[in-house]
Amino acid sequence: MLVRRLALFFAFILFASPTLAQDLQTAEQQLAAALAQKDAAAIERFLAPEFVLRGSPNVPRETWIKNAITLCWGDTFDISDLTIVQQTDDTAIVSLLMTTYRDPMTCNPATIRSLLTDVWTRIDGTWRLALRHSGPAGQGIAGQFAKTAPPPPRWERSAELSMVATGGNSDTQTVGAGMAIIWRPGVWTTRSRAAFVRSVTGDRVTAESLVAEIRQSRALTRRADIFGRAEYRVDRFAGISDRITAEGGFGWLLIQRPAHSVKVDGGGGLTHESRLAGDSLTFASATITSLYKWQISSTTTLNEEATISTDVTRFQGWRLQNGLNLAHNLTRILAIRISHELKHVNRPVPGFRKTDTVVSAALVTKF
């Protein structure tokens, strides 16, 4: 009896295993061919009812089939390094290298090499794919993990100083200073900033501006947040003795990529403005702000912030403010920044122009 059992065991090793291995290799080849031909019916036959593509998040069976027949895979493929890692009568784990020759997103010619780990299960005598995991091939240790940007720091603090002086026919000095603080205790983010510009011609102060702002926001999702903000502004360049604004709204991160990001805020509130000439204004306001960031390199960043606001009862009173700045890090704590700011008031203070521009260069320190 023992001899008979041993004989059956060795017969299974010598004859059954190669047959099963051949069946699995054939199944992999036929599934790849079905993908290349975008044959939805054939793909359906090869997938187990509970099939899932492992990922973060997982891709369910229905979505995977939809991607299989809509994305570009090309009409040729190569399967190599196929290995049966583990096998029982009804379950097998297979590892293989799949090479295709089209970028699935753009359909442009490309060599795409994927290291696949498949779990096959035998249902009613037919091998069907129950789970697949796909990763990049040929990247060594880097293929074992995903590299993402670290979360932003809990605290960010910066201060800056700028100065412009002219001599000869015009003796003018313009000094600017500012500071900003960001605090991220969790889902809440507090941003505060203050900036001051003063222009002196001879011994006389010709104009000055001051802005102080605090913004409190709470993240709702990775892309969405709600916010409230308050701002106090003095802008004697434009004839405004002081302006107070309080508003709230909703923000949405439209684009978040390694080099580029775009965020849009929309809200409404109340504004009171005292002017150096004419009547003071108090009105309900609506505001839309877009913030664009381009990480040109590890040390250079371009930022643009554009805000348009209006009196909701008198749309002729709209205002536009656009700030563009290019910052370059000299050291870990020191940077130089070149800025251009444009401010347009469609109904300016009597005696003042509609548009002001400021170009400045500043030395910025982070601490």
Coordinates of C-alpha atoms in Angstrom, one line a residue:
M1 CA 0.0 0.0 0.0
L2 CA 2.8 2.4 0.9
V3 CA 4.6 1.6 -2.3
R4 CA 1.5 2.3 -4.3
R5 CA 1.0 5.7 -2.7
L6 CA 4.6 6.7 -3.3
A7 CA 4.2 5.7 -7.0
L8 CA 1.1 7.8 -7.3
F9 CA 2.8 10.7 -5.7
F10 CA 5.8 10.6 -8.0
A11 CA 3.5 10.2 -11.0
F12 CA 1.7 13.4 -10.0
I13 CA 5.0 15.2 -9.7
L14 CA 6.3 14.0 -13.0
F15 CA 3.2 14.2 -15.1
A16 CA 0.4 16.3 -13.5
S17 CA 2.5 19.3 -12.5
P18 CA 3.9 20.1 -16.0
T19 CA 0.3 19.8 -17.3
L20 CA -1.0 22.2 -14.8
A21 CA 1.9 24.6 -15.4
Q22 CA 1.1 24.4 -19.1
D23 CA -2.5 25.1 -18.5
L24 CA -1.7 28.2 -16.5
Q25 CA 0.8 29.5 -19.0
T26 CA -1.8 29.0 -21.7
A27 CA -4.4 30.9 -19.6
E28 CA -2.0 33.8 -19.2
Q29 CA -1.3 33.9 -22.9
Q30 CA -5.0 33.8 -23.9
L31 CA -5.9 36.5 -21.4
A32 CA -3.1 38.7 -22.8
A33 CA -4.4 38.1 -26.3
A34 CA -7.9 38.9 -25.2
L35 CA -6.6 42.2 -23.8
A36 CA -4.8 43.0 -27.0
Q37 CA -7.9 42.3 -29.1
K38 CA -10.2 44.1 -26.6
D39 CA -12.4 41.0 -26.5
A40 CA -14.7 41.7 -23.5
A41 CA -16.4 38.4 -23.7
A42 CA -13.1 36.4 -23.6
I43 CA -11.9 38.6 -20.7
E44 CA -15.1 37.9 -18.8
R45 CA -14.5 34.2 -19.1
F46 CA -11.0 34.4 -17.7
L47 CA -11.9 36.4 -14.6
A48 CA -13.4 34.9 -11.4
P49 CA -16.5 36.6 -10.1
E50 CA -14.6 38.1 -7.2
F51 CA -11.7 39.3 -9.3
V52 CA -9.9 42.4 -8.0
L53 CA -6.8 44.3 -9.1
R54 CA -4.9 45.2 -6.0
G55 CA -4.0 48.8 -5.5
S56 CA -4.8 51.8 -3.4
P57 CA -7.7 51.7 -3.8
N58 CA -8.5 48.3 -5.3
V59 CA -9.9 48.2 -8.8
P60 CA -13.0 46.0 -9.0
R61 CA -13.8 43.5 -11.8
E62 CA -16.2 45.7 -13.7
T63 CA -13.9 48.7 -13.7
W64 CA -10.9 46.6 -14.7
I65 CA -12.8 45.1 -17.7
K66 CA -13.9 48.6 -18.8
N67 CA -10.2 49.9 -18.6
A68 CA -9.1 46.8 -20.5
I69 CA -11.3 47.5 -23.5
T70 CA -10.9 51.3 -23.6
L71 CA -7.2 51.9 -22.9
C72 CA -4.4 51.3 -25.4
W73 CA -2.4 48.1 -25.1
G74 CA -1.3 47.6 -28.7
D75 CA -1.7 44.4 -30.7
T76 CA 1.5 42.7 -29.7
F77 CA 2.8 41.6 -26.3
D78 CA 5.5 39.4 -24.8
I79 CA 5.3 37.2 -21.7
S80 CA 8.6 36.1 -20.1
D81 CA 9.9 34.8 -16.7
L82 CA 6.7 33.0 -16.0
T83 CA 7.1 31.2 -12.7
I84 CA 4.5 29.2 -10.6
V85 CA 5.4 30.4 -7.1
Q86 CA 2.9 28.2 -5.3
Q87 CA 0.3 25.7 -6.4
T88 CA -2.4 23.4 -5.0
D89 CA -5.1 21.5 -6.9
D90 CA -7.4 24.5 -7.2
T91 CA -5.2 27.6 -6.5
A92 CA -2.0 28.8 -8.1
I93 CA 0.2 31.9 -7.7
V94 CA 1.9 32.9 -10.9
S95 CA 4.6 35.6 -11.4
L96 CA 5.5 36.9 -14.9
L97 CA 6.9 39.8 -16.8
M98 CA 4.5 41.4 -19.3
T99 CA 5.8 43.7 -22.0
T100 CA 3.5 45.8 -24.3
Y101 CA 4.4 48.4 -26.8
R102 CA 1.8 51.2 -26.5
D103 CA 1.3 53.9 -23.8
P104 CA -2.1 52.9 -22.4
M105 CA -3.1 56.5 -21.8
T106 CA -1.9 58.2 -25.0
C107 CA -1.6 55.3 -27.4
N108 CA 1.8 56.6 -28.4
P109 CA 4.5 54.0 -29.1
A110 CA 6.3 53.0 -25.9
T111 CA 7.8 50.0 -24.2
I112 CA 5.8 49.2 -21.0
R113 CA 7.2 46.4 -18.8
S114 CA 5.0 45.2 -15.8
L115 CA 5.8 42.7 -13.2
L116 CA 2.6 40.8 -12.5
T117 CA 1.6 38.6 -9.6
D118 CA -1.6 36.6 -10.4
V119 CA -3.7 34.4 -8.2
W120 CA -5.6 31.8 -10.3
T121 CA -8.4 29.6 -8.9
R122 CA -9.9 26.6 -10.6
I123 CA -13.7 26.9 -10.9
D124 CA -15.6 23.9 -12.5
G125 CA -12.4 22.7 -14.0
T126 CA -11.4 26.0 -15.6
W127 CA -8.6 28.3 -14.3
R128 CA -9.9 31.8 -13.7
L129 CA -8.0 34.8 -12.4
A130 CA -9.1 35.9 -8.9
L131 CA -6.5 38.6 -8.1
R132 CA -3.8 40.5 -9.9
H133 CA -1.1 42.9 -8.7
S134 CA 0.9 44.9 -11.2
G135 CA 4.1 46.9 -10.6
P136 CA 6.9 48.5 -12.6
A137 CA 9.6 46.1 -13.8
G138 CA 13.3 46.8 -13.9
Q139 CA 13.6 49.5 -11.2
G140 CA 15.4 47.5 -8.6
I141 CA 14.7 48.5 -5.0
A142 CA 12.7 51.6 -6.1
G143 CA 10.0 49.3 -7.5
Q144 CA 9.2 48.1 -3.9
F145 CA 7.8 51.4 -2.7
A146 CA 5.9 54.5 -3.8
K147 CA 7.6 57.8 -3.2
T148 CA 5.4 60.7 -2.4
A149 CA 6.0 64.2 -1.2
P150 CA 6.2 64.7 2.6
P151 CA 3.3 66.4 4.2
P152 CA 3.6 70.2 4.7
P153 CA 5.3 71.3 8.0
R154 CA 3.2 72.1 11.0
W155 CA 4.7 75.7 11.1
E156 CA 5.9 78.0 8.4
R157 CA 7.3 81.4 9.2
S158 CA 8.9 84.0 6.9
A159 CA 9.9 87.6 6.9
E160 CA 11.0 89.8 4.1
L161 CA 12.6 93.2 3.4
S162 CA 12.8 95.2 0.2
M163 CA 14.1 98.7 -0.6
V164 CA 14.3 100.9 -3.7
A165 CA 16.1 104.2 -3.7
T166 CA 16.7 106.8 -6.5
G167 CA 18.9 109.9 -6.5
G168 CA 19.8 112.9 -8.7
N169 CA 16.7 114.6 -10.2
S170 CA 14.4 112.5 -8.0
D171 CA 15.4 111.6 -4.4
T172 CA 12.9 108.8 -3.6
Q173 CA 13.1 105.9 -1.2
T174 CA 10.6 103.1 -1.1
V175 CA 10.8 100.5 1.7
G176 CA 8.8 97.4 2.0
A177 CA 8.6 94.8 4.8
G178 CA 6.4 91.8 5.5
M179 CA 5.9 88.6 7.4
A180 CA 3.7 85.5 7.1
I181 CA 2.9 82.6 9.5
I182 CA 1.1 79.3 8.6
W183 CA 0.0 76.9 11.3
R184 CA -1.4 73.4 10.5
P185 CA -2.5 71.7 13.7
G186 CA -4.5 69.0 11.8
V187 CA -7.5 69.5 9.5
W188 CA -7.4 73.2 10.4
T189 CA -5.0 75.6 8.8
T190 CA -4.4 79.2 10.0
R191 CA -2.7 81.7 7.7
S192 CA -1.7 85.2 8.7
R193 CA 0.3 87.8 6.9
A194 CA 1.2 91.5 7.1
A195 CA 2.9 93.7 4.6
F196 CA 3.9 97.3 4.7
V197 CA 5.2 99.7 1.9
R198 CA 6.2 103.3 2.5
S199 CA 7.4 105.8 -0.2
V200 CA 9.4 108.9 0.8
T201 CA 10.3 111.7 -1.6
G202 CA 12.8 114.1 0.0
D203 CA 11.6 114.4 3.6
R204 CA 7.9 113.9 2.8
V205 CA 5.9 110.7 3.0
T206 CA 4.2 110.5 -0.3
A207 CA 2.3 107.2 0.0
E208 CA 2.1 104.1 2.1
S209 CA 0.1 100.9 2.2
L210 CA -0.5 98.3 4.9
V211 CA -2.3 95.0 4.7
A212 CA -3.0 92.5 7.5
E213 CA -4.9 89.3 6.9
I214 CA -5.9 86.2 8.8
R215 CA -7.5 83.1 7.1
Q216 CA -8.8 80.1 8.9
S217 CA -9.7 77.0 6.9
R218 CA -10.8 73.4 7.6
A219 CA -10.2 70.5 5.2
L220 CA -13.3 68.6 4.2
T221 CA -11.5 66.2 1.8
R222 CA -8.0 66.0 0.3
R223 CA -9.1 68.6 -2.3
A224 CA -11.9 70.7 -0.6
D225 CA -12.0 73.0 2.3
I226 CA -14.2 75.8 3.8
F227 CA -12.7 79.0 5.1
G228 CA -13.3 82.3 6.8
R229 CA -11.0 85.3 6.5
A230 CA -10.7 88.9 7.7
E231 CA -8.5 91.6 6.1
Y232 CA -7.5 95.2 7.1
R233 CA -6.0 97.3 4.4
V234 CA -4.6 100.9 4.1
D235 CA -3.7 101.9 0.5
R236 CA -2.9 105.6 0.2
F237 CA -1.4 104.9 -3.2
A238 CA -5.0 104.3 -4.4
G239 CA -6.7 106.9 -2.1
I240 CA -8.0 104.4 0.5
S241 CA -7.6 105.4 4.1
D242 CA -8.7 102.0 5.4
R243 CA -10.8 99.0 4.3
I244 CA -12.1 96.1 6.4
T245 CA -13.3 92.9 4.8
A246 CA -14.8 89.8 6.4
E247 CA -15.9 86.8 4.3
G248 CA -16.3 83.1 4.1
G249 CA -16.4 80.5 1.3
F250 CA -15.4 77.2 -0.2
G251 CA -12.0 76.2 -1.7
W252 CA -11.3 73.4 -4.3
L253 CA -7.9 72.1 -5.4
L254 CA -8.3 71.7 -9.1
I255 CA -4.9 70.3 -10.0
Q256 CA -2.3 68.7 -7.8
R257 CA 0.8 67.5 -9.6
P258 CA 4.5 67.3 -8.6
A259 CA 5.3 70.5 -10.6
H260 CA 2.0 72.3 -10.9
S261 CA -1.0 73.0 -8.7
V262 CA -4.1 75.2 -9.1
K263 CA -6.6 76.1 -6.3
V264 CA -9.7 78.1 -6.6
D265 CA -11.6 79.9 -3.7
G266 CA -15.0 81.4 -3.9
G267 CA -16.8 83.3 -1.3
G268 CA -18.8 86.3 -0.1
G269 CA -18.9 88.7 2.8
L270 CA -19.0 92.3 3.8
T271 CA -16.6 95.2 3.0
H272 CA -16.4 98.7 4.5
E273 CA -14.1 101.2 2.8
S274 CA -13.1 104.7 3.9
R275 CA -11.7 106.9 1.2
L276 CA -9.5 110.0 1.1
A277 CA -11.9 111.6 -1.2
G278 CA -15.7 111.0 -1.8
D279 CA -18.1 109.0 0.3
S280 CA -17.2 105.8 2.3
L281 CA -18.6 102.5 0.9
T282 CA -20.2 99.6 2.7
F283 CA -21.3 96.7 0.5
A284 CA -21.8 93.0 0.3
S285 CA -19.1 91.5 -1.8
A286 CA -18.5 88.3 -3.8
T287 CA -14.9 87.1 -4.5
I288 CA -13.2 84.5 -6.6
T289 CA -9.5 83.7 -6.1
S290 CA -7.2 81.4 -8.1
L291 CA -3.8 80.3 -6.9
Y292 CA -1.3 78.8 -9.3
K293 CA 2.1 77.3 -8.2
W294 CA 4.8 76.0 -10.5
Q295 CA 7.7 74.2 -8.9
I296 CA 10.3 75.0 -11.7
S297 CA 13.1 73.2 -9.9
S298 CA 14.0 72.2 -6.4
T299 CA 15.1 75.7 -5.6
T300 CA 12.9 77.9 -7.8
T301 CA 9.1 78.5 -7.6
L302 CA 6.7 80.6 -9.5
N303 CA 3.4 81.7 -7.8
E304 CA 0.5 83.6 -9.2
E305 CA -2.6 84.7 -7.2
A306 CA -5.5 86.5 -9.0
T307 CA -8.5 87.8 -7.1
I308 CA -11.6 89.4 -8.6
S309 CA -14.3 90.9 -6.3
T310 CA -17.4 93.0 -6.8
D311 CA -20.2 94.8 -5.0
V312 CA -23.1 92.3 -5.5
T313 CA -25.5 95.2 -6.0
R314 CA -23.3 97.3 -8.3
F315 CA -21.2 95.2 -10.6
Q316 CA -19.5 98.3 -12.0
G317 CA -17.6 98.4 -8.8
W318 CA -15.5 95.3 -9.5
R319 CA -11.8 95.1 -8.6
L320 CA -9.0 92.9 -9.8
Q321 CA -5.8 92.1 -8.0
N322 CA -3.0 90.0 -9.5
G323 CA 0.3 89.1 -7.8
L324 CA 3.1 87.2 -9.6
N325 CA 6.3 86.3 -7.9
L326 CA 9.4 84.3 -8.7
A327 CA 11.3 83.0 -5.7
H328 CA 14.8 81.3 -5.7
N329 CA 16.2 79.7 -2.6
L330 CA 19.8 80.8 -1.9
T331 CA 20.1 78.6 1.2
R332 CA 17.8 76.6 3.4
I333 CA 16.6 79.7 5.2
L334 CA 17.3 82.5 2.7
A335 CA 15.7 83.3 -0.6
I336 CA 15.4 86.2 -3.1
R337 CA 12.0 87.0 -4.6
I338 CA 11.0 89.2 -7.5
S339 CA 7.3 90.3 -7.5
H340 CA 4.9 92.1 -9.8
E341 CA 1.5 93.2 -8.4
L342 CA -1.3 94.8 -10.4
K343 CA -4.3 96.4 -8.7
H344 CA -7.3 97.6 -10.7
V345 CA -10.4 99.4 -9.3
N346 CA -13.1 99.9 -11.9
R347 CA -14.6 102.8 -9.8
P348 CA -11.5 104.4 -8.2
V349 CA -11.4 107.1 -5.6
P350 CA -12.0 110.5 -7.2
G351 CA -8.7 112.0 -8.3
F352 CA -6.9 108.6 -8.5
R353 CA -6.2 106.3 -11.4
K354 CA -7.9 102.9 -11.9
T355 CA -4.7 100.9 -12.0
D356 CA -1.6 100.6 -9.8
T357 CA 1.4 98.4 -10.4
V358 CA 4.3 97.5 -8.0
V359 CA 7.5 95.8 -9.0
S360 CA 9.8 94.8 -6.2
A361 CA 12.7 92.6 -5.2
A362 CA 12.9 91.3 -1.7
L363 CA 15.2 89.2 0.5
V364 CA 13.2 86.6 2.3
T365 CA 14.2 84.6 5.4
K366 CA 12.4 81.4 6.6
F367 CA 12.5 80.4 10.3

